[in-house]
């Protein structure tokens, strides 16, 4: 009664911490180390940088969209020297470019390669495995860091098999929780790099976190309520089976893409093998504003579609189909869009919903 | 701490009771008396009978479906003499038949005419107002009692204007609550009849209920938690506006019916002016079992459609579209049915969903 | 989506029903029949009467308090001939009086003996087992019906061992749920009596209830949400162990009584072997109004004590200590009363709380 | 449906942000700037340092307990030069020492004075206002930074009046929420200092936070659910009145201290004017382990008392009495301790609870 009911210094809490850290390893597909911050996913980005790098270190990043650009900005602010490969926000990281850049770097000044796995702003999924192979071909020792904020628990991802050094995740997408947990999965190579990294750090410092986690505790107050929620969401994912979860997201994403194509609208992502299974960004026809469409759909049908971020503002809308999402929720979503297109007088061909449900019927 | 937080003998609770009873009058559209039982809707039926009638009294009822039949059974068990006009479960109460029966009853033995407003088992809405006029034409003094269990708060209903004597309602349909509240709206004529009614009664007795309600209390423990919930659901209804709620149900129902017709399936209700706006019952083609379809839809899409009750078992499925229901929920529901029809190999024409969303787009 | 999430006609619901009915038998300690109504406990009273008795039947009841009197009133309203043995509301049913009354009844006109096990209005627990033995000694065939509304799941009770014919219970006391479930546990003898009982009944009729329960269903809409809650509360009771639950209530009740005696106040119940373990009613000193005290405690400490009912109005307050209640909740309650006594200028001796916690410390 | 219900890029969310930031100013008693991080309170510490200071900057801190020591450790890790004035963990910051240290610092190398307002580990509240006056007397331009993690919303605090430059707060104590929000209240002087501060920062950077907040948004995903919760808890605080909240905490704290003294136990805090109103730390008699007592109380009464942190491990237990806490909860807590002392065979005098409720009765 006198203290909050969840005592984060008691034995029950320690048990919970151990369970969660173990279970999260299965989600990242790693036997390495996982840490949990009370933070947004952006905090988990910062943790990946300050733990492994030193002021002025060179890193290689790719302009795949809005969030890749924000991550670049963070790296610059923290005093890193970023080689930011430009991009058109419609394609993922080009493995050939990774290889070329690393081969050019004869002195091995590049300390890390940073990739956003699934760009939430564009619906493009970079081929991390191919990037890894490119790094291997270049024989370059740089660390590989990957943002899986909108792919973890939704799209196939393999931290160990792809030899990723730091994977960044969070609570509020595939793990189906409110925002407030930032995650790092950490390879031994990254842990070793952290021993000599000189960016100042305290809140994000892996070392006390990993030490305290051994006995089930945290160096400062964790987000206790979200950790209890995490236990539930991990149970849901394991109950369905992670491979089944991935298959469901693929099925719903493919139905969405078929609807979009039937409507005669263009998917922002230009390369089919990079289509995202967690969200689909759709280009508006020339002269039509996506936010006008979004506003009508919100007002009439109480459904909030994702807006275009940064330079895509007004040009696209985004359909999320990740997390605790099923066939009928998707069908309702697509119907809402088809009705919104009518009400907004956007030129399009009807029948997207029918195409989607045909596909879904045929894949049960 | 020592007693349950909701003290049903305290002043705050009395205030809540008065508010709720007043607000419910607006839902029934009456300036008369409303009472609330801790019971299912079936209990509110029993209350209507035992308060107004005496053993052996003759009543006129109509076989419009499963629930009308259950109400008849109850009347028989309680010792009433029921004239049960047979029906085919595809039509509502025929006003001409009401008039004929009452005119035949020269001695005015019939003490009450009982009508189910909206038959949940069939999706047929009887024209209570027309029945009322028929009773007037016959000049017969029988009470008029109406079951609005699945229409109250969803379909236009007017206790005072239609001079209904007892209206029966409940919590779990249009009032969007869990089951557990039974309602009676009572005319002065019914109150007067209750003074001489001789069926034994105690739990259902209007008198102590109405007396205790005056000071905001109940003669025995009410369903306190549901009463708090009722305050919320009434706020939702008034917030949207009761006429808007009716219009929304009409719009969703019409979209549903257009989908069904496009599929080439038959609506159980034979008379368009009796189509229910809270649910639609659909006949399966000959040789196809509705429960097989329902089972596939439940298994594949986690959606539970209403089963055929009584003699309609296996022959129909029912689509509910009442309560806290909107365009996208309906769209998801119709997509689930269209996919289920494919998966069940039921012969049908695609395009029902498209037809429905065309209609909905055109009526925003 | 289209129908409420809890479908009370589906297979999962049937499984739940079977589990609950089985588990409730353990609470009543019976291998007989249990039925569940969507009603208050008062409804379960009515069910016990209309299922077993006929108009004009004679029954024997005892004026042990407010609720015994209400039950009597119900019996009279339903047309039974009640022999109501007067009482002073400070003692339970006298087994010798039961014996005497039954021996007098040479013609065996008395069809049922009705006892309130734990009088919520007085904190007196009648000795049902002794009453049973008195009936046996008299060799009288009357049914034994017992109201356990505020004792079930809190105080030792044994339907089968004490050969009770109908036990009446409800959801909102020892079962720790909101009001809305009425319960009957039924002996074979009572079931047999129900075959010839002629009071009219439909909602309360055991027969269709028992028939439909066999397949896990109900003859009309049950209180689905409360049934889900019941599963939780039964798990809590079995988790703690029913005997441990009884021991806890005894311990808390005894601590309460010691506090009351230390304060120099009088416990309403005059016979220690009839002290209730679920609540304690306390007499105010002459000239002091209990409701004034209750009002001050509510205002100052936000704690609602039970009021005096009927002729005890203003003369007593009631301390509930049943259900999900523990040592520190009781301690807080007793502190609130001790402070309230000071603030109300009621003459009393301090130290009740100290006495109570001494007792509790010594009995851990 | 397609996106999480709380869209942190929509207009409703912007409105919420503006409301919350305004309301929080009343809690800090400032007309300056407030920012909210998705982080623990420790993150809000880090924000205060990295926004105002540069590598190697000298700061003055005081060893008032466990959390002051953790804050010192953070400052050292981030590369600051900390003058850490030693202390015995039983007293607050000595204003005379503040003055002396600043007068000694002729070159004004000290950039900031850092004080923990209410030491959660010791129950000692430093006199921030006196420290402010000492700084004024010394005529020193250092910033004043204050941790109010366990005092904000519970103990009188005045950011503007006391001319504090950065106040650190969080969600999980006086604001009665789960952990996950870190707060900074910022003076103009601190904002100015942030323009030239050179510690690397991105996540904690005030500038983009303040800029985005202007339009009601955040530079990265905020803890949306906790922000909705914050609206409720601020309403509760304003509903009761902040001065009433402080008076309540004082009353409950004083009652606690009287109980402790009656038990013959020693309060850790040595100076009455530094007694904390949000928690009380109690020294165990020599030879008795506080954690043994805590364990017995947890096991027997399911109440978790605060443990001794750092060098106080086993020597003290802590009684929290902050947030949504009232007289009867405190009484229950004190009863639990008094019973636990008996069960642990700790030598003490009974009567602490009686003393506490006497005090509380006299101060209503």
XYZ file of C-alpha atoms in Angstrom, chain C residues 139-310:
172
model
C -39.104 -35.845 12.155
C -40.708 -33.230 9.904
C -40.465 -33.411 6.089
C -40.373 -29.641 5.421
C -37.802 -28.332 2.993
C -34.916 -26.307 4.465
C -34.059 -23.140 2.561
C -31.117 -20.930 3.510
C -30.046 -17.453 2.399
C -26.227 -17.305 2.265
C -26.080 -13.980 0.464
C -23.475 -12.512 2.816
C -21.848 -15.739 3.984
C -21.164 -17.791 0.852
C -17.438 -17.896 0.239
C -16.709 -16.158 3.562
C -18.133 -18.311 6.356
C -18.129 -22.103 6.639
C -21.243 -23.448 4.905
C -22.117 -27.013 3.865
C -25.185 -27.527 1.667
C -24.987 -31.308 1.457
C -23.699 -32.134 4.932
C -26.399 -30.000 6.548
C -28.973 -31.355 4.089
C -30.163 -27.947 2.974
C -32.701 -28.113 0.130
C -32.263 -24.718 -1.470
C -29.341 -22.400 -0.764
C -29.578 -18.824 -2.035
C -26.416 -16.903 -2.949
C -25.245 -14.018 -5.075
C -22.197 -12.442 -6.698
C -21.480 -9.287 -4.773
C -20.264 -10.305 -1.338
C -17.969 -13.272 -0.716
C -17.613 -13.847 -4.464
C -16.175 -10.330 -4.752
C -18.024 -9.349 -7.938
C -20.400 -6.524 -8.805
C -24.077 -7.356 -8.189
C -25.908 -9.191 -10.969
C -25.750 -12.940 -10.388
C -28.328 -14.808 -8.292
C -27.538 -18.396 -7.288
C -29.520 -21.446 -6.147
C -27.991 -24.696 -4.953
C -30.716 -27.349 -5.104
C -31.123 -30.748 -3.426
C -32.800 -33.698 -5.123
C -35.635 -33.363 -2.627
C -36.176 -29.766 -3.742
C -36.021 -30.810 -7.385
C -38.677 -33.381 -6.701
C -40.834 -30.812 -4.920
C -40.522 -28.540 -7.952
C -42.360 -31.074 -10.120
C -45.613 -30.436 -8.266
C -45.111 -26.813 -7.182
C -47.829 -24.606 -8.620
C -46.694 -21.007 -8.145
C -46.503 -19.520 -11.654
C -42.914 -19.208 -12.926
C -41.062 -18.672 -16.127
C -37.920 -16.537 -15.697
C -37.081 -18.350 -12.449
C -38.139 -21.816 -13.635
C -35.397 -24.317 -12.745
C -36.397 -26.836 -15.386
C -35.427 -25.066 -18.631
C -32.399 -23.613 -16.833
C -31.115 -27.026 -15.808
C -31.953 -28.502 -19.219
C -30.115 -25.832 -21.185
C -27.182 -25.815 -18.735
C -26.541 -29.460 -19.623
C -25.180 -28.346 -22.986
C -23.565 -25.253 -21.435
C -26.231 -22.758 -22.469
C -28.991 -20.688 -20.868
C -32.686 -20.298 -21.754
C -32.156 -16.513 -22.044
C -29.224 -14.107 -22.150
C -26.971 -14.625 -19.137
C -24.797 -11.916 -17.541
C -21.827 -12.870 -19.691
C -19.404 -10.324 -18.290
C -20.083 -11.305 -14.706
C -19.632 -14.964 -15.617
C -16.166 -14.166 -16.920
C -15.525 -12.276 -13.685
C -16.797 -15.257 -11.692
C -14.127 -17.439 -13.241
C -11.502 -15.065 -11.818
C -13.008 -14.807 -8.365
C -13.419 -18.582 -8.047
C -9.753 -18.951 -9.032
C -8.810 -16.512 -6.276
C -10.841 -18.432 -3.692
C -9.450 -21.820 -4.718
C -5.950 -20.358 -4.934
C -6.109 -19.232 -1.315
C -7.998 -22.373 -0.269
C -11.569 -22.173 0.980
C -10.619 -23.201 4.549
C -7.939 -20.496 4.580
C -10.497 -17.979 3.376
C -12.791 -18.912 6.269
C -9.867 -18.700 8.732
C -8.939 -15.264 7.430
C -12.491 -14.007 7.882
C -12.592 -15.434 11.401
C -9.279 -13.754 12.267
C -10.338 -10.359 10.905
C -13.762 -10.605 12.562
C -12.286 -11.470 15.945
C -9.859 -8.542 15.698
C -12.795 -6.278 14.900
C -14.803 -7.508 17.877
C -11.862 -6.978 20.203
C -11.505 -3.423 18.958
C -15.211 -2.768 19.503
C -15.110 -4.162 23.035
C -11.989 -2.155 23.883
C -13.776 0.977 22.727
C -16.447 0.086 25.275
C -19.084 -0.205 22.556
C -21.606 -3.010 22.353
C -21.780 -5.570 19.584
C -25.379 -5.919 18.388
C -25.192 -9.724 18.258
C -25.856 -11.005 21.761
C -24.574 -14.566 21.463
C -20.858 -15.115 20.818
C -21.443 -18.388 18.964
C -23.590 -16.397 16.527
C -21.049 -13.637 15.852
C -20.773 -13.062 12.125
C -17.354 -13.392 10.536
C -18.289 -11.280 7.539
C -19.553 -8.163 9.254
C -19.924 -6.661 12.727
C -22.806 -4.398 13.739
C -22.020 -1.985 16.569
C -24.565 -0.287 18.835
C -24.072 3.428 19.458
C -24.209 4.680 23.076
C -27.601 6.096 24.034
C -28.172 9.534 22.615
C -25.645 9.248 19.825
C -26.674 8.822 16.214
C -24.781 6.268 14.148
C -25.519 8.041 10.897
C -23.919 11.239 12.180
C -20.764 9.214 12.888
C -20.960 7.548 9.482
C -21.320 10.908 7.782
C -18.234 12.346 9.504
C -16.167 9.283 8.633
C -17.305 9.434 5.013
C -16.535 13.133 4.733
C -13.208 13.134 6.529
C -11.783 9.769 5.517
C -13.767 8.788 2.432
C -14.853 5.545 4.064
C -18.441 4.339 3.850
C -19.637 2.228 6.790
C -22.903 0.275 6.597
C -25.984 2.075 7.881
C -28.562 0.708 10.279
C -31.468 -0.775 8.314
C -35.144 -0.661 9.258
